[in-house]
Tab-separated table of C-alpha atoms in Angstrom:
chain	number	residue	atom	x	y	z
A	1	UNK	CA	64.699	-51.496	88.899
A	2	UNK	CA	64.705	-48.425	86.769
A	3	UNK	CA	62.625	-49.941	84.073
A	4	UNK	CA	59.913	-50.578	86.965
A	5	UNK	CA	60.397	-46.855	88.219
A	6	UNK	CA	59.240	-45.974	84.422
A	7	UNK	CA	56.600	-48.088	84.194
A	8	UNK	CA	55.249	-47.240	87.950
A	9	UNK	CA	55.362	-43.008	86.470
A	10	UNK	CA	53.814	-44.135	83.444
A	11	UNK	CA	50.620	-45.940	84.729
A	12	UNK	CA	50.199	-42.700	87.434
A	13	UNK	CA	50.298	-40.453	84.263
A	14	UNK	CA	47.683	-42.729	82.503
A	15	UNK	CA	45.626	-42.744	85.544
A	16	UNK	CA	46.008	-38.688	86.433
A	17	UNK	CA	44.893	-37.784	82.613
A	18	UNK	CA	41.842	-40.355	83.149
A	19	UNK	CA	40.823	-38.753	86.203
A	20	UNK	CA	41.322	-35.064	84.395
A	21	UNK	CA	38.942	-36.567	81.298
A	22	UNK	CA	36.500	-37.962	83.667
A	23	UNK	CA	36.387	-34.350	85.721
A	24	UNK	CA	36.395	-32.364	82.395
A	25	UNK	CA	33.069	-34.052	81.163
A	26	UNK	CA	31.340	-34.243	84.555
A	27	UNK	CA	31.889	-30.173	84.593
A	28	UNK	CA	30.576	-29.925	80.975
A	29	UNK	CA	27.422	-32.092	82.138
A	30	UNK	CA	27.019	-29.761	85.160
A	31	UNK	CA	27.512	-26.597	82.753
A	32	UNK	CA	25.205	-28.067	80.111
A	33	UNK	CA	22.544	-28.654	83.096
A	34	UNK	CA	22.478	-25.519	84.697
A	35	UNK	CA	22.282	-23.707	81.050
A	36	UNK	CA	19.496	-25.719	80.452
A	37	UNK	CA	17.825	-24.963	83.697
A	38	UNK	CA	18.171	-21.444	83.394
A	39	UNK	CA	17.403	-21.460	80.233
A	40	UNK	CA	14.141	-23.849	81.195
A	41	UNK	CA	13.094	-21.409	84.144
A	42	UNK	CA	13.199	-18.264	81.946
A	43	UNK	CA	10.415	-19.784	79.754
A	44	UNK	CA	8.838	-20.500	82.705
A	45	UNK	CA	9.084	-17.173	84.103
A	46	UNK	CA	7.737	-16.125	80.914
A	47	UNK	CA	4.856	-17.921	80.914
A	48	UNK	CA	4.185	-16.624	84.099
A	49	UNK	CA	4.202	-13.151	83.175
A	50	UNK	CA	2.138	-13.459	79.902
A	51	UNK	CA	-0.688	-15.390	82.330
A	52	UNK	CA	-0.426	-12.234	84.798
A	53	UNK	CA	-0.853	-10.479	81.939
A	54	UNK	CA	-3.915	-12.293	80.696
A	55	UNK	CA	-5.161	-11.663	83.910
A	56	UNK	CA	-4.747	-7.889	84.192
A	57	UNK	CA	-6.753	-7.890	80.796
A	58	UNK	CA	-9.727	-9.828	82.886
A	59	UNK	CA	-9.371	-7.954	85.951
A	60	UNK	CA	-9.341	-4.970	83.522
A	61	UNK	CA	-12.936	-5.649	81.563
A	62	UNK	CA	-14.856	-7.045	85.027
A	63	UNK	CA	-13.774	-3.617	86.938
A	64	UNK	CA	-15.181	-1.867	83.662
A	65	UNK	CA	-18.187	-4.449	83.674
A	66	UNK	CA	-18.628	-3.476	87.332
A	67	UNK	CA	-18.709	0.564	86.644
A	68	UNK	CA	-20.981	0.135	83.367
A	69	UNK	CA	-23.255	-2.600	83.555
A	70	UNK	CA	-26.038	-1.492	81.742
A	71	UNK	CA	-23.933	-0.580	78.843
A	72	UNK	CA	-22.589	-3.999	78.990
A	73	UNK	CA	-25.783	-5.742	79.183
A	74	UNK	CA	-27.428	-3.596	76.489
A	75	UNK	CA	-24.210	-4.113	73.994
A	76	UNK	CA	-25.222	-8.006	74.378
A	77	UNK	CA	-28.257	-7.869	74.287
A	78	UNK	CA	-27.601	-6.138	70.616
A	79	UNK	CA	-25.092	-8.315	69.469
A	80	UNK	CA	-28.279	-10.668	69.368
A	81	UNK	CA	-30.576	-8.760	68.171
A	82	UNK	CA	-32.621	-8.440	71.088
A	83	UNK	CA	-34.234	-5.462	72.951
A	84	UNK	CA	-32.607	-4.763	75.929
A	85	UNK	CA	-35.719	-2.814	77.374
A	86	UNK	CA	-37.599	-6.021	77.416
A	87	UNK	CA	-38.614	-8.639	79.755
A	88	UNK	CA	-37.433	-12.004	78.906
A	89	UNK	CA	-38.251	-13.940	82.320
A	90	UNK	CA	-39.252	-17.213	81.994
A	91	UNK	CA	-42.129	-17.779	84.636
A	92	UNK	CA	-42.605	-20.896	86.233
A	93	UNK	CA	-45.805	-22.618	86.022
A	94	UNK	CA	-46.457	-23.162	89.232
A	95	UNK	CA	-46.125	-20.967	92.362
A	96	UNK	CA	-44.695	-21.341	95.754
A	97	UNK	CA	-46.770	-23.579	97.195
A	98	UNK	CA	-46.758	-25.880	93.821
A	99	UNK	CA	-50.274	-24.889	92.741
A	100	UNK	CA	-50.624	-23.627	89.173
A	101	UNK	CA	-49.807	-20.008	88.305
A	102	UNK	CA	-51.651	-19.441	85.238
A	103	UNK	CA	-54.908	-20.350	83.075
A	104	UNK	CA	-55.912	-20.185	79.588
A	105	UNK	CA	-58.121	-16.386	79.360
A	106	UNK	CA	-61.205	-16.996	78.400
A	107	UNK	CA	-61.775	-16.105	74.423
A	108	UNK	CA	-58.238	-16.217	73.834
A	109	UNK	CA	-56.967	-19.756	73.138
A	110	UNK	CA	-53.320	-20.845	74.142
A	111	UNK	CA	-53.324	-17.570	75.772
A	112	UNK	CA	-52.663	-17.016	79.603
A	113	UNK	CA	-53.224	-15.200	82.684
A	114	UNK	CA	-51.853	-15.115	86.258
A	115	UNK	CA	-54.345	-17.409	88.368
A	116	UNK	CA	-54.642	-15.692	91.591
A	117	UNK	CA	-55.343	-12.257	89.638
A	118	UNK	CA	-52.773	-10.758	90.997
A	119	UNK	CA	-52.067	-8.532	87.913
A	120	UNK	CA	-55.935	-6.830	87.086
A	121	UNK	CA	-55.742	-3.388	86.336
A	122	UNK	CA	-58.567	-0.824	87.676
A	123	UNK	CA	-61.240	-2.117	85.388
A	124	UNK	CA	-60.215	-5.750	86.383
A	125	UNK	CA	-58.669	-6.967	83.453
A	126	UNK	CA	-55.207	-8.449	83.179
A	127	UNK	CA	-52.116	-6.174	82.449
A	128	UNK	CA	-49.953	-8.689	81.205
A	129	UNK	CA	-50.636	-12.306	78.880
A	130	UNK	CA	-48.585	-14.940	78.630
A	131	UNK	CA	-48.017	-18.015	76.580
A	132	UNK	CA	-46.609	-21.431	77.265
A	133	UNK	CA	-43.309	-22.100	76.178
A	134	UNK	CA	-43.198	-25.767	74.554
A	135	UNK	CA	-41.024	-28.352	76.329
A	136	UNK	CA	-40.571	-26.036	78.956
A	137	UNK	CA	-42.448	-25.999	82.620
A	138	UNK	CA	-42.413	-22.164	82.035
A	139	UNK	CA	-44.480	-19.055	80.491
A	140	UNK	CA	-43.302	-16.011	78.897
A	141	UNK	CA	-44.998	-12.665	78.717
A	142	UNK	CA	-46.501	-11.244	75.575
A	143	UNK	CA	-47.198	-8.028	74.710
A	144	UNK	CA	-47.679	-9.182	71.179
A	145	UNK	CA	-49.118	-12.946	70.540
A	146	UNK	CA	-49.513	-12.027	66.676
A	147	UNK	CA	-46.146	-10.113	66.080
A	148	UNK	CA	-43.019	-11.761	68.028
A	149	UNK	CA	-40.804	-9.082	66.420
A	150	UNK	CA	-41.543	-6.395	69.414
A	151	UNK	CA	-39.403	-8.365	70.975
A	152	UNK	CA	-36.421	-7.616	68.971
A	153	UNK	CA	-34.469	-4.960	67.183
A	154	UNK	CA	-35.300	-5.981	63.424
A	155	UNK	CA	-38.233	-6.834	61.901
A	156	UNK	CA	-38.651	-10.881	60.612
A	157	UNK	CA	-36.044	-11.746	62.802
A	158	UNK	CA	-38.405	-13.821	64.869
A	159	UNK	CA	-37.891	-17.677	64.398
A	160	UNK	CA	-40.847	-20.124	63.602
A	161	UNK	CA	-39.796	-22.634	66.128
A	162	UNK	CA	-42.579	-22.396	68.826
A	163	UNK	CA	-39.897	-23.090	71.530
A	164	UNK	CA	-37.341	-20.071	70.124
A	165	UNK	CA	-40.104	-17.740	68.837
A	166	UNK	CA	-40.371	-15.462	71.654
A	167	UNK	CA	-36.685	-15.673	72.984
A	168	UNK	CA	-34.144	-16.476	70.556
A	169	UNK	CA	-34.041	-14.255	67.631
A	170	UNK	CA	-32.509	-15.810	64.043
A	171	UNK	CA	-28.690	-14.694	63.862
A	172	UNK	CA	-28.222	-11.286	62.159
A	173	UNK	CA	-26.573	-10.788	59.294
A	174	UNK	CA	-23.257	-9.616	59.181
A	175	UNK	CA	-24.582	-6.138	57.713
A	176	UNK	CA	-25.600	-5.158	60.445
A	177	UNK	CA	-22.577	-4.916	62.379
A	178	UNK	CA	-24.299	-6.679	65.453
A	179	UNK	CA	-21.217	-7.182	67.079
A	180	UNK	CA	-20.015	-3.233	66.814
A	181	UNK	CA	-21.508	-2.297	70.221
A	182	UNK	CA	-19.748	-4.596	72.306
A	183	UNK	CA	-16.416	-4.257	70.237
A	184	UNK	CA	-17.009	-0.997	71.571
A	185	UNK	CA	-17.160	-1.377	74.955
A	186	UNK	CA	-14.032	-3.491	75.042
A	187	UNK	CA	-11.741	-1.389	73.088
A	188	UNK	CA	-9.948	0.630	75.212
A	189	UNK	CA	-9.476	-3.052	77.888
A	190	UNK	CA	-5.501	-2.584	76.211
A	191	UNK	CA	-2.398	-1.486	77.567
A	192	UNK	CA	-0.853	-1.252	74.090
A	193	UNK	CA	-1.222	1.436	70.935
A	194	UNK	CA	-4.055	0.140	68.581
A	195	UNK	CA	-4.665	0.825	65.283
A	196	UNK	CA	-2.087	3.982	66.208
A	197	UNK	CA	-4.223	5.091	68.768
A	198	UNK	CA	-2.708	5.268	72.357
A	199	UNK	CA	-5.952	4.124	74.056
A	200	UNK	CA	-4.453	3.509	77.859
A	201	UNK	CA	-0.864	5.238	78.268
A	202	UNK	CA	-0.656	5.078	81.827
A	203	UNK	CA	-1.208	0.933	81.677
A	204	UNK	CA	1.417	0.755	79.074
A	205	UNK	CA	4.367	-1.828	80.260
A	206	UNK	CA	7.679	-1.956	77.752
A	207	UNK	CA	10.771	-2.833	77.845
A	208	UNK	CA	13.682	-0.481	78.140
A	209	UNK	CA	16.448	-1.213	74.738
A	210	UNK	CA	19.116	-0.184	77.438
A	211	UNK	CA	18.250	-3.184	79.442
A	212	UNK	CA	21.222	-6.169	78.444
A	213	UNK	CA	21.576	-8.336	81.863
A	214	UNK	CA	18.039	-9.067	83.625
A	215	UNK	CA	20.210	-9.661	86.767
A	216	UNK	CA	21.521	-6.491	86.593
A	217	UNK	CA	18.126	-4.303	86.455
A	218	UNK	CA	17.497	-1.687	89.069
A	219	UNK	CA	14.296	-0.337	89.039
A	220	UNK	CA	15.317	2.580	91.093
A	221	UNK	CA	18.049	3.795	88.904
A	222	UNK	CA	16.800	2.309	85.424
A	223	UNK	CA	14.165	3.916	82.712
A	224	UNK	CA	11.819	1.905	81.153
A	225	UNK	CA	11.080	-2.029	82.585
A	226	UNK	CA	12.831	-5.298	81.655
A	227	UNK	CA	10.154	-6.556	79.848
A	228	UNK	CA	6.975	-5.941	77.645
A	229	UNK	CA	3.668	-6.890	78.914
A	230	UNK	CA	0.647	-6.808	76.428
A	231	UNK	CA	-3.297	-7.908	77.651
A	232	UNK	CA	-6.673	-6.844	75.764
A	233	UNK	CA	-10.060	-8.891	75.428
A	234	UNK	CA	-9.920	-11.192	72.338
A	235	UNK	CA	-13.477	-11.949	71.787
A	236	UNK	CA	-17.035	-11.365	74.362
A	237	UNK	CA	-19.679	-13.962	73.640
A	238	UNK	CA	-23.080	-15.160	74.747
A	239	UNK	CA	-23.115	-18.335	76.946
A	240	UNK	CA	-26.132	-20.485	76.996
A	241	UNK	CA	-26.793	-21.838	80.788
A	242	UNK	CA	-29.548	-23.842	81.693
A	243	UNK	CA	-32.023	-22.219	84.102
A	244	UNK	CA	-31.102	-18.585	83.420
A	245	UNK	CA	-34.810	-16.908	83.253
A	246	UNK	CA	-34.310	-13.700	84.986
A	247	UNK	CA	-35.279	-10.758	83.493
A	248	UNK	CA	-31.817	-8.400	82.821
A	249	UNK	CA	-29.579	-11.206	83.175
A	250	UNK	CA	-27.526	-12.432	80.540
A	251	UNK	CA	-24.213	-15.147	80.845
A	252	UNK	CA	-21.297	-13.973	78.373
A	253	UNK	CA	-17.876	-16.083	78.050
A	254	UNK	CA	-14.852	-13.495	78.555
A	255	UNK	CA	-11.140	-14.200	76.569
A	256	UNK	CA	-8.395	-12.550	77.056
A	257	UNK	CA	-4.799	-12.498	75.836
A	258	UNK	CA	-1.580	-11.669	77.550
A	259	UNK	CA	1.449	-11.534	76.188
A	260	UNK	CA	5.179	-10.968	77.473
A	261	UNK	CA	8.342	-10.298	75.660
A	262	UNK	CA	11.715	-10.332	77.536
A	263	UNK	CA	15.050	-8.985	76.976
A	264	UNK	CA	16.220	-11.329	74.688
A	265	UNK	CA	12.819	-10.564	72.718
A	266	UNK	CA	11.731	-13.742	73.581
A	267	UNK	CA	7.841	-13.642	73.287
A	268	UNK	CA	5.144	-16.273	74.865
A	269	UNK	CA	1.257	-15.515	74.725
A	270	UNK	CA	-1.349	-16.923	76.955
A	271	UNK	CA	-5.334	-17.194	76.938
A	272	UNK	CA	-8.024	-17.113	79.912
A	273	UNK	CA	-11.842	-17.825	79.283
A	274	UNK	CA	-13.955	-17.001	81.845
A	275	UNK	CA	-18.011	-16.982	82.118
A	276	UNK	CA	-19.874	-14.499	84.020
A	277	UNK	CA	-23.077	-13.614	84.588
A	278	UNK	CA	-24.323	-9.774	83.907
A	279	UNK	CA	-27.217	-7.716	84.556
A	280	UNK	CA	-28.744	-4.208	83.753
A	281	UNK	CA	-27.965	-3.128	87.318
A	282	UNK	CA	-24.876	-4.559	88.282
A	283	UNK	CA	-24.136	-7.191	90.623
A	284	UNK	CA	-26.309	-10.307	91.390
């Protein structure tokens, strides 16, 4: 009788330290998970905030795009080369009712003219000539049919390709800093020192070295913010789009960086491209 007593204790103890083991590692599982999740939704939560602060840096150059077009049409039209003062419509070669718009001037071969005369000056001769653009329904106006240069900034820049001759100048060199206008007029699109220049000090977001605890941040009694948040525009280039041919209207493709750094001086970075379309006066 006693020695089943002993052996009835001994199986409960086996059986009470099994259930223990089992609870121990099913609480380490659960403490392992929700380290990981927190750990998981803090990257998150910092990829969040670097993409809000790719899109301040967006928001930031279309507001300035919106106050200064001009500036930002002219600083694009330089980074090509072109004249920004000239008209590079492309005409259509026929007119609203589908009859042709233009005809070869008399004495002036592969030269053109408006058809219904609706551009004769006082002495009745045309104001403007035009010439056909090859594998394109369209015309573009001349000023020049012996120099295509007028056109553009630099001399010789003009390319020999019928098709690109009047519109699409040969890339500049890197000497002449094509690219230093529209640099420019990006610059200060930062909310961080650059170069050891404070360029926007009110837009400036970073993080307080007091801060320990994120939990534990109150904005009403704490100095500084719980993180960093960095945006500026990485790079503003022209976008070819089929059927642009209005005259002061250019497509660019916008990129932008944000970039967040938390407590812990964990740091994640994100990129936005956008295209737009910009004119000398503004808005579409």
């Amino acid at each position: 009788m006693k020695h089943y007593v002993c052996h009835k204790k001994g199986s409960a103890l086996v059986i009470a330290i099994f259930f223990a083991f089992c609870m121990l590692i099913l609480l380490g599982a659960m403490v392992f998970r929700q380290t990981s999740t927190s750990s998981h939704n803090q990257i998150s939560l910092l990829d969040k905030q670097a993409y809000f602060a790719a899109r301040s840096a967006m928001q930031h150059f279309l507001l300035k795009a919106k106050l200064f077009p001009t500036e930002l049409y002219d600083a694009v039209e330089i980074s090509q080369g072109k004249n920004p003062l000239f008209n590079f419509t492309e005409f259509p070669e026929v007119n609203d009712e589908g009859r042709e718009a233009f005809e070869e001037y008399i004495g002036r071969p592969n030269v053109y003219v408006k058809k219904d005369n609706s551009e004769l000056d006082g002495n009745h001769r045309p104001r403007y000539y035009y010439v056909k653009l090859p594998n394109k329904n369209s015309f573009i106006r001349l000023a020049s049919y012996h120099n295509p240069d007028y056109r553009f900034l630099i001399s010789n820049i003009a390319q020999d390709i019928q098709d690109k001759k009047y519109t699409d100048p040969k890339e500049l060199h890197s000497s002449y800093k094509p690219l230093k206008y529209i640099n420019y007029y990006y610059r200060d699109c930062i909310n961080y020192e650059d170069n050891n220049k404070v360029l926007q000090p009110l837009l400036e977001t970073i993080k307080s070295n007091t801060i320990k605890n994120i939990n534990s941040f109150d904005i009403a009694t704490e100095e500084g913010y719980p993180y960093t948040l960095r945006y500026s525009v990485v790079d503003v280039k022209v976008k070819a789009i089929q059927g642009m041919k209005k005259y002061g209207e250019e497509a660019i493709e916008i990129t932008v960086e944000g970039n967040a750094i938390n407590h812990q001086n964990k740091s994640k970075t994100q990129l936005i491209s956008r295209v737009q379309k910009i004119t000398r006066k503004g808005s579409i």
